[in-house]
Amino acid sequence: MRSVTKAYRPISWPTLGAGGDTGSWRVHRPVVNHELCTKCQFCWVYCPEAVIDRKKITIDYRYCKGCGVCAVECPTGAIAMEKEE
Amino acid sequence: MATSIKKLPEIEQVLSGNGACGGCPATMALRMVGKALGPNAIMLLTPACSVASMGMTPKLGYNWPCINITFASAGSSASGISHALEIMQEKGRIEGELPTVFSWVGDGGTYDIGFQALSAAAERNENIIHFCYNNEAYSNTGVQRSGATPRGTFTTTTPTGKRQPKKNMAHMMLEHNIPYVATATVAYPADLYDKVVKAKSIKGMKYIEILAPCYLGWQFDMPDTVQLSRMAVRSGAWLLWEAENGKISFSNPTAHFINGKKTPDQVNEYLMRQGRFSRLLQGPDAKERIAEIQGDVDREIAFMRERAKITI
Amino acid sequence: MKTAQVMMATGANAAALAVKSARVDVVPGYPITPQTSIMEAVAAMVENGELHARFIPVEGEHSVLAAAVAASAAGARVFTATSANGLLYMHEVLHMASGGRLPVVLCNVNRGIFAPWTLWADHQDSFSQRDTGWIQYHCSSNQEVFNTILQAFRVAEQINIPIMVNFDGFAISHCLMPLTVPAQEDIDRFLPPHQPEWRLDPNHPSSFSNVTMASEYAPFRQMLSDDIMAAIPLVKQAAQEYKDCTGMWDGDSIETYRLDDAEVVAFAVNSMAAELKLSVDILREQGIKAGLLRPRLYVPFPTEDIIQALPENAQVMVLDRNYNFGHPGGILAAELKSVLFGRRNDVIVKNRVMGIGGIDLTRRFMAEQILEMMDDKKGLL
């Protein structure tokens, strides 16, 4: 990392999981009941983590922090928060 | 008509697995900003939660070129970048459409330590967008009072509740005679998106303030971020409006309160959902102090209603 | 070498003309006496089209440097100037510029520090910013101000470290002296366009200065320290090549005058060092073998060059225009003694503080001071 000729700056690059595998923070896991889901995309638009696929309404559990906003905002009650084991 | 949620662009500029808390209103809002601005933008951050969210060197949780700058400097540093890009384009050193230069700053970096530089940038009508994601306290350092903290709020530096009302920052920015000012909040993502799209199309200084209910600072349950945001608007504690070239127009549901078609909810329901007001609500003078807060809310609605009538 | 232009110019004008010659892109500015005339001159040149750049009239010095570092991060060549309390107001951002490796060039027109108010020159302002990670030049003439700004841009951009070019308020900034402005072609040969290897670029998104853990932070700081030391050969090379391109020479890391056989060496910076050449002549006329050693660089301190240049058994008279509070003398003497210790035990260092708040330092006064210091058996050690 030494640099006398090529000055080195504190630079960072865009990376998924810049905060680590944040799914490990989860206490409750959102689970989608696809029979109740109307694909209104409210869960997708309110997800602070961008872990919901807006077409399939599936969740990337590697990074989902389990905040539960999607479950609260779902107008048909299609997302349940289940305790992580 | 607001853009429908299903028509919002696919692009994600906030990357999954960043360092923000669960239920963070700042990343929630920043996702909408990303959809409106697209990738051709340069982001400035002053010390705030969103710096913690972005991840540790050498990882970055946002998909823009970002620069962390000194706390007081959002207005001046954004001006520096904007001028640098323009002159480099004039001299042929960069090509194509110039990136949007935007600051993503908390209420501390906007209302308080950053106010001087921001005010000056507005007075110079710099071609930048200043976003204030307002969680009504210095949340990153563990919730201390700020100029945006409303009356009655418990913070670690107002242990018996703040005695003074918050500033009306968006209104102060309006009085700088800049081309665009808007307020928004996370419960109304399409409204936020549309306002950012509009801001992007306008040359000169743009100011957009986003109410960002922080469950840690406000002491409510993590899943209720959007609920609190919605309650703030429905009670009139947060007003949704925009002003193009000084002409104010209100967004729904605020517009209904302004034109008198609907009455806002009583503010005490909104207050009761938040632990930061619990000491006030349990105190012997709770009634008077809730009335004071209701008075602040009513006054702001009345003031903005009258201010909107001035169109010269 | 093409035909140069010769004119009369103040130090402030010399600085502004150097900004033009360096083809600077962005200049944020805020007035403060005695620097104001630089900003006025730059603003006028931008306005009348002489200089194709952006002048940003911000609302304070903290914002001046905040705008400057951000413009530099966007890829522009950036200049600004300040004095005294303006420099102190920038203090936090000075650290950001160096830690962020942003090659801004800043002229600090030396002035005493408030309180109480003074308008005139001493060196407390620049010396008190020693530990901000900036390279610091100190200049002794209007011509040197012009030459040094161009050299500073070259070195700063080679090594990505910001550079402060210091010169005295009024004695330099407001005094007319002859100035040679080399032909633009010669300057362009010396100073290539700024092509940063990194900048804020949406085509290659990356971020600048996220939070670091100690394991990252410590190596960044070590590299900054190493790279500042590595600037000395680049400073010398820049001085030499500037001479090749323009024919002008102000010394490199140090400047010496009648030093080879000197028994008494005056040691000082800035305009007083120019005047000291005349004091040396006076002392020589009296049969005293006097000489001058002027550090042109203050950061990095030109240790090896000083150790090599000092004649054997010399008495070094350090004339400080600043206070080293908590110690009996000035800052320059403390710096010098720290580098001589254990390596040049033959040399005696004596020190006096003078010229504070702009007290006039004439050749006769300084010659007399040196004579008195020679008699002073204890000096101020």
Tab-separated table of C-alpha atoms in Angstrom, chain C residues 122-262:
chain	number	residue	atom	x	y	z
C	122	ASP	CA	4.462	37.996	11.077
C	123	HIS	CA	4.644	34.257	10.591
C	124	GLN	CA	2.446	32.916	13.364
C	125	ASP	CA	-0.339	32.076	10.911
C	126	SER	CA	1.519	29.783	8.526
C	127	PHE	CA	3.819	28.229	11.124
C	128	SER	CA	0.857	27.372	13.332
C	129	GLN	CA	-0.482	25.250	10.448
C	130	ARG	CA	2.662	23.120	10.298
C	131	ASP	CA	0.921	19.896	11.260
C	132	THR	CA	-1.907	20.034	8.723
C	133	GLY	CA	-0.071	17.915	6.155
C	134	TRP	CA	0.474	20.739	3.661
C	135	ILE	CA	3.737	21.436	1.946
C	136	GLN	CA	4.755	25.018	2.761
C	137	TYR	CA	6.916	27.329	0.700
C	138	HIS	CA	7.955	30.740	2.029
C	139	CYS	CA	8.880	33.401	-0.523
C	140	SER	CA	11.118	36.430	-0.246
C	141	SER	CA	10.243	38.478	-3.339
C	142	ASN	CA	7.414	39.231	-5.741
C	143	GLN	CA	9.187	37.317	-8.481
C	144	GLU	CA	9.612	34.337	-6.223
C	145	VAL	CA	5.892	34.411	-5.416
C	146	PHE	CA	5.124	34.183	-9.123
C	147	ASN	CA	7.687	31.456	-9.757
C	148	THR	CA	6.766	29.445	-6.692
C	149	ILE	CA	3.044	29.274	-7.434
C	150	LEU	CA	3.837	27.625	-10.779
C	151	GLN	CA	6.323	25.252	-9.173
C	152	ALA	CA	3.808	24.501	-6.427
C	153	PHE	CA	1.131	23.419	-8.891
C	154	ARG	CA	3.579	21.082	-10.526
C	155	VAL	CA	4.764	19.465	-7.318
C	156	ALA	CA	1.276	19.318	-5.774
C	157	GLU	CA	-0.162	17.550	-8.796
C	158	GLN	CA	2.775	15.142	-9.070
C	159	ILE	CA	2.399	13.969	-5.513
C	160	ASN	CA	-1.233	14.847	-4.706
C	161	ILE	CA	-0.476	16.977	-1.703
C	162	PRO	CA	-1.793	20.536	-1.279
C	163	ILE	CA	0.748	23.332	-1.135
C	164	MET	CA	0.709	26.612	0.747
C	165	VAL	CA	2.759	29.443	-0.755
C	166	ASN	CA	3.491	32.012	1.954
C	167	PHE	CA	4.710	35.562	1.631
C	168	ASP	CA	4.594	38.649	3.813
C	169	GLY	CA	1.623	40.954	3.906
C	170	PHE	CA	2.371	44.503	2.650
C	171	ALA	CA	6.179	44.108	2.431
C	172	ILE	CA	5.560	41.762	-0.509
C	173	SER	CA	1.829	41.805	-1.200
C	174	HIS	CA	1.540	45.589	-1.595
C	175	CYS	CA	5.036	46.634	-2.744
C	176	LEU	CA	5.795	47.194	-6.376
C	177	MET	CA	8.830	45.338	-7.676
C	178	PRO	CA	9.942	44.430	-11.172
C	179	LEU	CA	8.300	41.215	-12.338
C	180	THR	CA	9.234	39.011	-15.256
C	181	VAL	CA	6.359	37.001	-16.652
C	182	PRO	CA	7.715	34.278	-18.938
C	183	ALA	CA	6.000	33.542	-22.242
C	184	GLN	CA	2.965	31.275	-21.852
C	185	GLU	CA	4.592	28.682	-24.096
C	186	ASP	CA	7.528	28.343	-21.712
C	187	ILE	CA	5.199	28.005	-18.734
C	188	ASP	CA	3.070	25.429	-20.520
C	189	ARG	CA	6.213	23.425	-21.160
C	190	PHE	CA	6.969	23.516	-17.466
C	191	LEU	CA	3.454	22.944	-16.118
C	192	PRO	CA	1.462	20.329	-18.038
C	193	PRO	CA	-2.367	20.292	-17.850
C	194	HIS	CA	-3.825	18.781	-14.699
C	195	GLN	CA	-4.765	15.163	-15.343
C	196	PRO	CA	-5.740	13.600	-12.040
C	197	GLU	CA	-5.672	9.809	-11.998
C	198	TRP	CA	-8.807	9.878	-9.823
C	199	ARG	CA	-11.789	12.211	-9.737
C	200	LEU	CA	-15.488	12.200	-8.910
C	201	ASP	CA	-16.812	10.607	-12.078
C	202	PRO	CA	-20.262	9.047	-12.541
C	203	ASN	CA	-18.819	6.752	-15.202
C	204	HIS	CA	-16.585	5.209	-12.537
C	205	PRO	CA	-18.421	5.711	-9.247
C	206	SER	CA	-16.227	5.606	-6.193
C	207	SER	CA	-16.367	7.418	-2.915
C	208	PHE	CA	-13.914	9.558	-1.137
C	209	SER	CA	-13.088	9.386	2.566
C	210	ASN	CA	-15.608	6.929	3.976
C	211	VAL	CA	-15.092	5.869	7.553
C	212	THR	CA	-11.915	3.833	8.002
C	213	MET	CA	-10.864	1.408	10.694
C	214	ALA	CA	-7.474	1.960	12.306
C	215	SER	CA	-5.987	-0.732	10.085
C	216	GLU	CA	-6.827	1.440	7.065
C	217	TYR	CA	-6.458	4.852	8.651
C	218	ALA	CA	-2.943	4.300	9.960
C	219	PRO	CA	-1.441	3.374	6.555
C	220	PHE	CA	-3.106	6.422	4.938
C	221	ARG	CA	-1.491	8.693	7.506
C	222	GLN	CA	1.868	6.954	7.155
C	223	MET	CA	1.733	7.400	3.378
C	224	LEU	CA	0.922	11.073	3.735
C	225	SER	CA	3.909	11.489	6.020
C	226	ASP	CA	6.205	9.531	3.679
C	227	ASP	CA	4.986	11.375	0.609
C	228	ILE	CA	5.510	14.791	2.178
C	229	MET	CA	9.132	13.800	2.814
C	230	ALA	CA	9.352	12.556	-0.762
C	231	ALA	CA	8.428	16.021	-2.006
C	232	ILE	CA	11.943	17.409	-1.494
C	233	PRO	CA	13.473	15.889	-4.658
C	234	LEU	CA	10.367	16.965	-6.599
C	235	VAL	CA	10.717	20.512	-5.283
C	236	LYS	CA	14.343	20.557	-6.409
C	237	GLN	CA	13.483	19.106	-9.792
C	238	ALA	CA	10.696	21.654	-10.247
C	239	ALA	CA	13.072	24.522	-9.374
C	240	GLN	CA	15.689	23.235	-11.802
C	241	GLU	CA	13.272	22.667	-14.664
C	242	TYR	CA	11.596	26.000	-14.053
C	243	LYS	CA	15.037	27.525	-14.460
C	244	ASP	CA	15.563	25.574	-17.682
C	245	CYS	CA	12.212	26.803	-19.034
C	246	THR	CA	12.333	30.413	-17.836
C	247	GLY	CA	15.864	31.198	-16.752
C	248	MET	CA	14.810	32.171	-13.238
C	249	TRP	CA	16.064	30.743	-9.946
C	250	ASP	CA	15.088	31.401	-6.317
C	251	GLY	CA	16.835	28.434	-4.740
C	252	ASP	CA	15.244	25.037	-4.346
C	253	SER	CA	14.531	23.717	-0.868
C	254	ILE	CA	16.898	26.362	0.512
C	255	GLU	CA	18.537	29.507	-0.762
C	256	THR	CA	22.033	30.514	0.349
C	257	TYR	CA	23.957	33.780	0.160
C	258	ARG	CA	27.701	34.186	0.847
C	259	LEU	CA	27.493	31.043	2.888
C	260	ASP	CA	30.551	29.009	1.848
C	261	ASP	CA	33.106	30.560	4.197
C	262	ALA	CA	30.619	32.036	6.666
